XYZ file of C-alpha atoms in Angstrom:
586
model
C 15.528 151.108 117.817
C 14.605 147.379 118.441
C 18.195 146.050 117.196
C 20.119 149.542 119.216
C 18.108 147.831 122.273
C 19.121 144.371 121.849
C 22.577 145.428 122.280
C 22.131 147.653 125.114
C 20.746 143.968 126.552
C 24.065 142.335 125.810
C 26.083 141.393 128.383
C 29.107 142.931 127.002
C 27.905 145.749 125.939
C 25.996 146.378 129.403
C 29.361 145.763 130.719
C 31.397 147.865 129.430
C 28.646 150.764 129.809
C 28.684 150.056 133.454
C 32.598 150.810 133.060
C 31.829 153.870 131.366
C 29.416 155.039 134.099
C 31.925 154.947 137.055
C 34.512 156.435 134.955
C 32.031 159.648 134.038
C 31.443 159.526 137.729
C 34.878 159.312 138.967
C 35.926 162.196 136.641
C 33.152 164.225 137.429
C 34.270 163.875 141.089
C 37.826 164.872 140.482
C 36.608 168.237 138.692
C 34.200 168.819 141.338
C 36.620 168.139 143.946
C 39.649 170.525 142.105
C 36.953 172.942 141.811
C 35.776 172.999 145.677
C 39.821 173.293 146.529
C 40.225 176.272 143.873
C 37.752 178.043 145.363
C 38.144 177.509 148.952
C 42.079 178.282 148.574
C 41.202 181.941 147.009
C 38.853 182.087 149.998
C 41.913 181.437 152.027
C 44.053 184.236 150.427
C 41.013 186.568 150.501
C 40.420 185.909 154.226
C 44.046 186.499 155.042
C 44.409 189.740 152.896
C 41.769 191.200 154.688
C 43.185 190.741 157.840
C 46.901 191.821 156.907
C 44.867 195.008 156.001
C 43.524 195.477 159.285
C 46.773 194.666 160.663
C 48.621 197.388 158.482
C 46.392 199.756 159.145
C 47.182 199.651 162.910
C 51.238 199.050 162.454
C 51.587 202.257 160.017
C 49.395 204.502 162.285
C 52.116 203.219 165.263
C 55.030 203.743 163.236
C 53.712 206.902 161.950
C 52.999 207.993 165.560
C 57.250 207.343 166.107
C 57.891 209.533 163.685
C 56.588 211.894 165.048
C 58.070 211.436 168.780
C 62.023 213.357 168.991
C 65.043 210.637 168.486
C 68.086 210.187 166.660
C 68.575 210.414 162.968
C 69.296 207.135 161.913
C 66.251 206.068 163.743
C 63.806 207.728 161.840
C 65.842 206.490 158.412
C 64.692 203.218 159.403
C 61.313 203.647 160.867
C 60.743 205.731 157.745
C 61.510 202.592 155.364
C 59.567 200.316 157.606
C 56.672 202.600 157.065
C 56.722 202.819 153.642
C 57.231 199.240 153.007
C 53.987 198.413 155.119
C 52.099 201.410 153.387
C 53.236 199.337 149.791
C 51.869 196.360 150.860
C 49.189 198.214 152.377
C 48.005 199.877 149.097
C 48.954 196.773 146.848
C 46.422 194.472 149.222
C 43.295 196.984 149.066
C 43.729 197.172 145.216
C 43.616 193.799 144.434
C 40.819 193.132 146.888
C 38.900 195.970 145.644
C 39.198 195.551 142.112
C 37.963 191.923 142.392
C 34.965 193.225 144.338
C 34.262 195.583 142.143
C 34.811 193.876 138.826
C 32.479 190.567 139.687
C 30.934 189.339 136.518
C 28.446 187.159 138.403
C 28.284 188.539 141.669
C 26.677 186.532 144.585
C 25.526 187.599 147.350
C 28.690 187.966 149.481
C 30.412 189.740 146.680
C 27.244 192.576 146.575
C 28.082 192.770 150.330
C 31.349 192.865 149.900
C 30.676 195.865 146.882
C 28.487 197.652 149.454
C 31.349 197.345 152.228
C 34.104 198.963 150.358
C 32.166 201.311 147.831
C 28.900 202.357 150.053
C 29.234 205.909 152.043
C 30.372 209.079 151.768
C 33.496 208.997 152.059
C 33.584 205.263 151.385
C 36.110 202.484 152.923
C 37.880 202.755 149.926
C 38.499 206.361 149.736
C 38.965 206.705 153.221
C 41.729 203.650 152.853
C 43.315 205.815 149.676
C 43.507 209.172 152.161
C 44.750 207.336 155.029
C 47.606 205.878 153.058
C 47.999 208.813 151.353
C 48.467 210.995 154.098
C 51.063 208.275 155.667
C 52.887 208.212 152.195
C 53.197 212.726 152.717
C 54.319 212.311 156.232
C 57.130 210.055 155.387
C 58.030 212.665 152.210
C 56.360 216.032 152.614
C 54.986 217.975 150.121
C 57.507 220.765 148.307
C 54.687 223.124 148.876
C 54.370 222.742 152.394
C 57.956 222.102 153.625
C 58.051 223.278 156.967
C 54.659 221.861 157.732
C 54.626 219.451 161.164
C 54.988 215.669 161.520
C 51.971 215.883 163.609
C 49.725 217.932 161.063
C 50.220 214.797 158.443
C 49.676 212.547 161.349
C 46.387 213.955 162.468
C 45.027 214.309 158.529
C 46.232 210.249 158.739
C 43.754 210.130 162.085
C 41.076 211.444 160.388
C 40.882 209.387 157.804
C 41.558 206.536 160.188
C 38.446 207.246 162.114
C 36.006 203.598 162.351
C 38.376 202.387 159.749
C 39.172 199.241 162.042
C 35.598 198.787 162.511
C 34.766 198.765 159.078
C 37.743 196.139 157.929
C 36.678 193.889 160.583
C 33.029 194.045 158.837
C 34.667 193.291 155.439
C 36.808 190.173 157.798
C 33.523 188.501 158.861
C 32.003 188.832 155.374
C 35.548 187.141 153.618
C 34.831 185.006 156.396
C 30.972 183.986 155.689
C 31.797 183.321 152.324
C 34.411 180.648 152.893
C 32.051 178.958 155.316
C 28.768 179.028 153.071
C 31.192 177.370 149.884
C 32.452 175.280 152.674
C 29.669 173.943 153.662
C 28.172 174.241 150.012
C 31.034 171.723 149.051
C 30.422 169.697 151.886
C 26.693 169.178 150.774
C 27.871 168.713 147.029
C 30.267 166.023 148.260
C 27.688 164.125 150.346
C 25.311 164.217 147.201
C 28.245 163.069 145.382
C 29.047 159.894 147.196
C 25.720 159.596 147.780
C 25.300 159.271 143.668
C 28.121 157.071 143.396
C 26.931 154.711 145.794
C 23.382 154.887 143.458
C 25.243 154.254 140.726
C 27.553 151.079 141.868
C 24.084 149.656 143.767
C 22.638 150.199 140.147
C 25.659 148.530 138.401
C 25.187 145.085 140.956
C 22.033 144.663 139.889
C 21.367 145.457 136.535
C 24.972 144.774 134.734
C 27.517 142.692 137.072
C 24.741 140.650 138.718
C 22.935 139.326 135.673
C 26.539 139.011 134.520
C 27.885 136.707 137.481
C 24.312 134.822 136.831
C 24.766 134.221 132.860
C 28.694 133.243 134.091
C 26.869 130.987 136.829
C 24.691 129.716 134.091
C 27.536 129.094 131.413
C 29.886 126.995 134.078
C 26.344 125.006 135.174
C 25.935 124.362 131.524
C 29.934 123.007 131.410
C 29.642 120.754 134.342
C 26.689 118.959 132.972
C 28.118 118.461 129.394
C 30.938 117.325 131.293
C 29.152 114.880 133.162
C 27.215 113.626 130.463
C 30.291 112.901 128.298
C 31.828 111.015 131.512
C 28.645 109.515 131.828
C 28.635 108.510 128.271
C 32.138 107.587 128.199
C 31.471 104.877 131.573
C 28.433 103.512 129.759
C 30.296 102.898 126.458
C 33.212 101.146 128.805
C 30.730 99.539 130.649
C 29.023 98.054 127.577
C 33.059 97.269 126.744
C 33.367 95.354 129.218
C 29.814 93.777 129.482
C 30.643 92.745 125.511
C 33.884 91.099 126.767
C 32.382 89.058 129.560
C 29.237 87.705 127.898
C 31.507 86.751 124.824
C 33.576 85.214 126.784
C 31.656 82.902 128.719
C 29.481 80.602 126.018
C 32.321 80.870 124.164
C 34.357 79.159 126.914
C 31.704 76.210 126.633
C 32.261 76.407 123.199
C 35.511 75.799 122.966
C 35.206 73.170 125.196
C 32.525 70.951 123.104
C 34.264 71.477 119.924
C 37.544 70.107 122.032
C 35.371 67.047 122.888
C 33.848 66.937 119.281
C 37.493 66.200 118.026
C 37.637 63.138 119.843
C 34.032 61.715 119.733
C 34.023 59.120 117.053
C 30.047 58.478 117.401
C 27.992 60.512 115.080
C 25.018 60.535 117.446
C 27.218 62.169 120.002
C 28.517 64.311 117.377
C 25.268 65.759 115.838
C 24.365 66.071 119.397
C 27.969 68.431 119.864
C 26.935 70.490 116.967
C 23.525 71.042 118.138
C 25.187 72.261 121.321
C 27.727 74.667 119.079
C 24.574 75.722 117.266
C 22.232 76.495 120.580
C 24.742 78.443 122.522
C 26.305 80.530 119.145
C 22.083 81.652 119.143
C 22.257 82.291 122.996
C 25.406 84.637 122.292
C 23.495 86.388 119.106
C 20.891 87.220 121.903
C 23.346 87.686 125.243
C 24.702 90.845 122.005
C 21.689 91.861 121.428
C 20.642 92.441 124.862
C 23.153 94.107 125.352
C 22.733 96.786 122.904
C 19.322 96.897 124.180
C 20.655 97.889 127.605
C 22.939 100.224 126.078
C 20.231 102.048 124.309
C 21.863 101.333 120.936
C 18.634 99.316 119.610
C 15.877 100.498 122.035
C 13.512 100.016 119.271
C 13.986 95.892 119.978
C 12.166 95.899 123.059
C 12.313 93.680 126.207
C 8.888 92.660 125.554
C 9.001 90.410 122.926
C 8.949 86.794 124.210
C 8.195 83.749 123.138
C 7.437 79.676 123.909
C 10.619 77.941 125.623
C 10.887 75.137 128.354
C 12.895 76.147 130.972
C 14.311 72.687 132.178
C 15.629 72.457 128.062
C 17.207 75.542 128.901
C 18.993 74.215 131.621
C 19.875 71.383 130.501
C 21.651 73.113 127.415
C 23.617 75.103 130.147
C 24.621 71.660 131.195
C 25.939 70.517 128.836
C 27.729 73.572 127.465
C 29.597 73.788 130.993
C 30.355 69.909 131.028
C 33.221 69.793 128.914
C 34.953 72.189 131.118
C 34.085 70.781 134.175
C 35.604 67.053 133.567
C 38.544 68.921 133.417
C 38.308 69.645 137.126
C 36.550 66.445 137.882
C 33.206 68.230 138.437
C 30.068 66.737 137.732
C 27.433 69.521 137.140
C 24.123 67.802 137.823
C 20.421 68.729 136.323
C 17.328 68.851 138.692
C 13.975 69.324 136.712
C 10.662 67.682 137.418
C 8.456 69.498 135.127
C 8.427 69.853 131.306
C 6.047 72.411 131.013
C 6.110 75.591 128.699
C 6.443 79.379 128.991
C 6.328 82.738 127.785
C 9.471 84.212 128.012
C 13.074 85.119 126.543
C 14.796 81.719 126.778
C 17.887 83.783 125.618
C 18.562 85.730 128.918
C 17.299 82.534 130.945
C 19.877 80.838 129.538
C 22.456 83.912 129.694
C 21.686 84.385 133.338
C 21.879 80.371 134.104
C 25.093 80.250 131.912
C 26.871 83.069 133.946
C 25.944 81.215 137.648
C 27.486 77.815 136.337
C 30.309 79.571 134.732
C 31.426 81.087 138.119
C 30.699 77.649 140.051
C 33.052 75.789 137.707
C 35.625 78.273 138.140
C 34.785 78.888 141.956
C 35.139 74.943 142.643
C 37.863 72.460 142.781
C 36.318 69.598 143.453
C 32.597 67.883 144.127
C 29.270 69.293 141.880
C 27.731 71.916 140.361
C 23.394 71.307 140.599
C 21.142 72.948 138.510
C 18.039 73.073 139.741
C 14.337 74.124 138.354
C 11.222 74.247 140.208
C 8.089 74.795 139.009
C 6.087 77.261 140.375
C 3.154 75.575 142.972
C 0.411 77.928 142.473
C -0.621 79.839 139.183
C 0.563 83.072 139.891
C 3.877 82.061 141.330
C 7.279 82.592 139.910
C 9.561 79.925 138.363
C 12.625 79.466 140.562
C 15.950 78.145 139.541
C 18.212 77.408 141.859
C 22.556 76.755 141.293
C 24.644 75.665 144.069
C 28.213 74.104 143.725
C 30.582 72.809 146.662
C 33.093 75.303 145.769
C 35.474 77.874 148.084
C 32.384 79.843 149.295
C 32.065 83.430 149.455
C 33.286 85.546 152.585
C 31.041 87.675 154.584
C 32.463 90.799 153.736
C 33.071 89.896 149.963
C 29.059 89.082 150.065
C 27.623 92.662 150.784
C 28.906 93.794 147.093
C 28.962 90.581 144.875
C 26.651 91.973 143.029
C 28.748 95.121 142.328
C 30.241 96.360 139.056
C 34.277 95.460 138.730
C 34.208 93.603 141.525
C 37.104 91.898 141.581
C 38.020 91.060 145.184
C 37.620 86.776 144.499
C 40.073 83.990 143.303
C 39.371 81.060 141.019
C 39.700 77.580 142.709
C 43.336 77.615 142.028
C 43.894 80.868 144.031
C 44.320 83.203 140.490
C 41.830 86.594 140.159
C 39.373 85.972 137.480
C 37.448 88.491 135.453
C 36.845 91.837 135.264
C 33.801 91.681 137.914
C 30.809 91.986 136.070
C 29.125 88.706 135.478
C 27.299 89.078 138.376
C 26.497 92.758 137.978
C 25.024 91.823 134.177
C 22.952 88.734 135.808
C 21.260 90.803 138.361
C 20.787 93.756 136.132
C 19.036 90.833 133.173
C 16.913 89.254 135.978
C 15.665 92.580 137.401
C 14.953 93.436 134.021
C 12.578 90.629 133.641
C 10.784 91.935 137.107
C 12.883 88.717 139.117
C 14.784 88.577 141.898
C 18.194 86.885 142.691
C 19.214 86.232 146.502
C 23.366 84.374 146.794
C 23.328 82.568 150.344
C 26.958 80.983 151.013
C 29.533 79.408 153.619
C 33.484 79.783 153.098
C 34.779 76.376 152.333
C 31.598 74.610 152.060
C 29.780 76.287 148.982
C 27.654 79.040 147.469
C 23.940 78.735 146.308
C 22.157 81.252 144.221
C 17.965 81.664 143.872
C 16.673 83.332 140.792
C 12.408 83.482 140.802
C 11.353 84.591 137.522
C 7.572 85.702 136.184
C 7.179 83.031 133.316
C 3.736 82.655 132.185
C 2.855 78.819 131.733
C 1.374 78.055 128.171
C -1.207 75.513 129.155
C -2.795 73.327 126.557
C -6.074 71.800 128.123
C -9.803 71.118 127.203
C -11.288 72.151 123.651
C -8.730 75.006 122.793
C -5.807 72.144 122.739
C -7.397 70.430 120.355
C -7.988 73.369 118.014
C -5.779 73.275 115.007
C -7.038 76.582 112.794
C -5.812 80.070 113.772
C -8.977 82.189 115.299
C -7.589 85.420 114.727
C -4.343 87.752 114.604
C -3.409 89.623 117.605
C -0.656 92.466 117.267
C 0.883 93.466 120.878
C 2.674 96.743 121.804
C 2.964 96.470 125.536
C 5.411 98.812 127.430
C 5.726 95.938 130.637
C 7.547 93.107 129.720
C 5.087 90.806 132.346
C 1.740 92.295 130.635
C 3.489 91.009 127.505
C 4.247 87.397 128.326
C 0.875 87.140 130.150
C -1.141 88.902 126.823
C 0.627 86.397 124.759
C -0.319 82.941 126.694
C -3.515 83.935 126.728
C -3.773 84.906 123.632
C -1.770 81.553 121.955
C -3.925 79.271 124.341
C -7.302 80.421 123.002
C -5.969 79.578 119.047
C -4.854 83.424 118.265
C -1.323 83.728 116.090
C 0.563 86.952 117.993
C 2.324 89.019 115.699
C 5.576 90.558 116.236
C 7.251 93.889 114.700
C 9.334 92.372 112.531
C 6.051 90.411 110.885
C 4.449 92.133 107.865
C 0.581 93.284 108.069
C -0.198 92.352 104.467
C 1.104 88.311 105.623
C -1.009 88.168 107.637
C -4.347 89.881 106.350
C -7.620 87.644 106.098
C -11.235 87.994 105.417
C -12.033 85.043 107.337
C -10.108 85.897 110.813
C -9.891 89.295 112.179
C -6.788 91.180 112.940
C -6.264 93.135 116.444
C -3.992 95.213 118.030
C -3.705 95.624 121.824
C -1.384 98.348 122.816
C -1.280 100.482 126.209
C -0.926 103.974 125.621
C 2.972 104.746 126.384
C 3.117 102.152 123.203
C 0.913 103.507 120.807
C 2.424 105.990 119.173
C 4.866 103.177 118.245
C 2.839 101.246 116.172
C 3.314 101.811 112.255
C 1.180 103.144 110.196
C 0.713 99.868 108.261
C -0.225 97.774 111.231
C -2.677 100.359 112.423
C -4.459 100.084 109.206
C -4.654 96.424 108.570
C -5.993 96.374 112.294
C -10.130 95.875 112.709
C -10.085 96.840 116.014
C -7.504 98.375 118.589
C -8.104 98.295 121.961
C -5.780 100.396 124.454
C -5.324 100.149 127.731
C -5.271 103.109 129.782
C -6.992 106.878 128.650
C -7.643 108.289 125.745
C -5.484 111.680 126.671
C -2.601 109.104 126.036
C -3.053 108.493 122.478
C -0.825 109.404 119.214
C -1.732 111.875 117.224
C -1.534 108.976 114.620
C -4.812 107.771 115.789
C -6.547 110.457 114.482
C -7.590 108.414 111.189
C -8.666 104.750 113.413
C -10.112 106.541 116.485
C -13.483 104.644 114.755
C -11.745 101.750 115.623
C -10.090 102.274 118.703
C -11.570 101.236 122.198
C -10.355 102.071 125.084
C -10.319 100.276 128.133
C -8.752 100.012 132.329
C -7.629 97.175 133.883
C -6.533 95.438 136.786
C -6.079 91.506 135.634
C -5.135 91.586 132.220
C -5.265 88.019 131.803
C -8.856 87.734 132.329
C -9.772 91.149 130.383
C -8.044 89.750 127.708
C -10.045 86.561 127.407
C -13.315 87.593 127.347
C -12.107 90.328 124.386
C -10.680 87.909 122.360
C -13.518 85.311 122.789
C -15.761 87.944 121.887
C -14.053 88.785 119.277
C -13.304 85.230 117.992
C -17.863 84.749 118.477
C -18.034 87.939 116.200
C -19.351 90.432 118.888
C -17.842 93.547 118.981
């Protein structure tokens, strides 16, 4: 019953029942409607043939009554044959409408009135209909056993008989006539219940069968315009990343190619080895610029953002420099470096130097003639960001061309010699790396004169002062799984400047596993569940920022272990945990 159900549920099959519903309704309308006409046609012929038989009885008794008036010979011939035509028809009308009276199978009501009309009385309208006609049909031939008997005797035995007969077939008229109105109106009431039904029926049919029909339809096409846009959503990312791939090859390898030309004709091996450190520095800046940008594509999402580690920033410029130099003393430009401090950061030197490496790229190309400045400041208070600044005395950037320079495929400028360069992402890949490190990039520039472009970046300043600098032994292990790529710089220069070692994912737990120095693991919870198994036991303690309803179900086993905690200055959390840890209070 279950399964027979199911089906009746199909689409199809509710479908094609609705199909089969109107057509069992149309046909039943077509019978009913043949049927209505049948009867209301032999309603017709009964309603007329009772009314020719009125009418004959009235045109034989006047031709009867000329019979019987003196004239010529040949007139009587013919009113003879008139007569006895009419009294044919005459007889041939009452029999048929008396023998379907009277043989009813199912009367109704009109036919038992009808049945009382001709059959009721003595004599009856029938017999009195058989005398009259009879006594017509002797009149026109007498009787051999009354020859000499008078026109006018047969015509007053015809009288007699005739005597309320009018009055009685206008009775059985009105009754013919009753009937047709009562199945008339029977009909009508049958046909108003009919469309009446069908209307039911097709208001039945929207609802239940073509309506959840045009919805599962609805459904199926919403269903094919989002595969479709995810495939062409798919298919721009994978061009994008194309594309991306092709620029951020292109450009360290452009410095590249330019060192190794100068390497060919250096003869000094100090300038040399320094060359080949160059070759060396930026081929590990383009492992990265790759690997960032599978990271973007989603293709290794497990390598997160958040992994950083100690650089200086104004060594990352200056290796920009000197990539780019080559290339610029073939345009006579002299890219110049601007950095006061040598301090040390948290960060990922790798997209530093990818976004830095992409600015100077476009100022060599974008300049003819004059200097390309590097600049890095050093942030003036401890919370500040780090802010590097490149400007060249190139063509400038229009007005109009400003308001989407930061635009994919961009292609709308022209190289210092006048020739389109690019495809029109560099800039759409720097500003897409730098907001990924929570920084900001602002392009201020005047046609003919220059362009100048302002990254600030959060870089957390590893600072080496009092006791702590002096400390040589590792206090403790410190595992980090944080989702924000800022918590994660600040966690680990707080962490490295009070003496702790900070692990990374690709590190092993059992390397790292002491008696002497404990192991921790601070995670948030969005990052938790991604901690493996083996780190979470070689932890001996976890603490986890944010609430407990956040957890893996991994944590099922350590929950001993685990404390969790809020916080609004991580930095400063941080440090009293990890001294407390380092003092051996829990």
């Amino acid at each position: 019953m279950d399964a027979v159900l199911k089906g009746v549920l199909q689409p199809t099959t509710r479908f094609v029942l609705g199909l089969l519903l109107i057509a069992i309704a149309a046909i039943a309308s077509h019978v009913i409607l043949v049927s209505s006409l049948s009867e209301m046609e032999m309603d017709s012929i009964d309603i007329n043939d009772s009314g020719r038989q009125r009418m004959l009885s009235e045109q034989t008794f006047r031709l009867a009554g000329e019979l019987t008036r003196p004239g010529g010979t040949g007139e009587a011939v013919v009113k003879k044959e008139q007569l006895a035509s009419s009294l044919v028809l005459m007889r041939s009308t009452h029999k048929r409408l008396a023998s379907e009276v009277g043989q009813a199978a199912n009367p109704t009501q009109w036919d038992l009135e009808l049945r009382s009309a001709y059959f009721d009385g003595d004599p009856s309208l029938d017999d009195r209909i058989s005398h009259y006609i009879a006594a017509l049909e002797a009149l026109i031939d007498p009787s051999p056993a009354a020859p000499n008997s008078n026109l006018s005797d047969y015509l007053s035995v015809a009288s007699t008989h005739r005597a309320g007969l009018l009055s009685d077939l206008d009775k059985v008229v009105k009754i013919y006539e009753e009937k047709a109105q009562a199945r008339l109106a029977k009909a009508e009431e049958l046909h108003g219940n009919l469309m009446l039904g069908l209307l039911v029926l097709l208001l039945f049919e929207a609802i239940f069968v073509f309506g959840p029909l045009i919805q599962s339809q609805s459904r199926a096409n919403a269903e094919l315009r989002e595969a479709r846009d995810k495939a062409q959503s798919e298919l721009a990312a994978r061009t994008s990343v194309l594309a991306a791939v092709s620029h951020e090859i292109r450009t360290p390898l452009g410095g590249v190619l330019g060192i190794i030309d100068q390497l060919r004709r250096e003869r000094s091996p100090a300038e040399q080895e320094r060359a080949l450190q160059l070759i060396e520095d930026s081929s590990q800046a383009l492992l990265e610029t790759l690997d960032g940008i599978l990271q973007q594509a989603g293709l290794s999402q497990d390598a997160a953002v958040r992994d950083g580690k100690k650089f200086r920033p104004r060594a990352v410029a200056q290796r920009v420099a000197e990539l780019f130099r080559p290339l610029a003393r073939r345009k006579s430009i002299q890219i110049e470096l601007l950095a006061s401090s040598d301090a040390e950061v948290m960060g990922k030197p790798g997209q530093v130097q990818q976004v830095l490496a992409n600015l100077v790229s476009n100022s060599v190309k974008f300049t003819q003639s004059g200097s390309v400045t590097i600049e890095v400041r050093h942030p003036q208070a401890a919370e500040a960001n780090w802010t590097f600044v490149v400007s060249d005395t190139g063509i400038g950037i229009g007005e109009k061309r400003i308001e989407r320079i930061f635009e994919p495929f961009d292609t709308s400028g022209a190289d210092s010699l006048g020739k389109s360069v690019g495809a029109g992402l560099g800039l759409s890949i720097t500003r897409d790396i730098v907001d990924a490190m929570d920084g900001q990039i602002t392009v201020e520039s005047n046609p003919g004169w220059g362009t100048t472009f302002t990254i600030e970046m959060p870089l957390a300043e590893v600072i080496e002062d009092g006791p702590q600098a002096a400390q040589t032994s590792v206090v403790g292990n410190l595992y980090l799984a944080l989702e924000k790529a800022t918590e994660q710089i600040q966690a680990e220069a707080t962490a490295s400047k009070l003496g702790w070692n900070v692990l990374r994912s690709e590190d092993h737990p059992n390397e790292h596993a002491s008696e002497t120095i404990p192991m921790m693991g601070l995670a948030d919870s969005s990052s938790l569940a991604s901690i493996p198994i083996g780190w979470l036991d070689a932890f001996d303690r976890i603490y986890v920022i944010g609430e407990t309803a956040g957890a893996g179900a991994n944590m099922s086993e350590h929950h001993k272990k685990t404390v969790y905690f809020q916080t609004d200055h991580l930095s400063k959390d941080l440090r009293g945990i990890l001294e407390r840890e380092s003092n051996g209070i829990a």
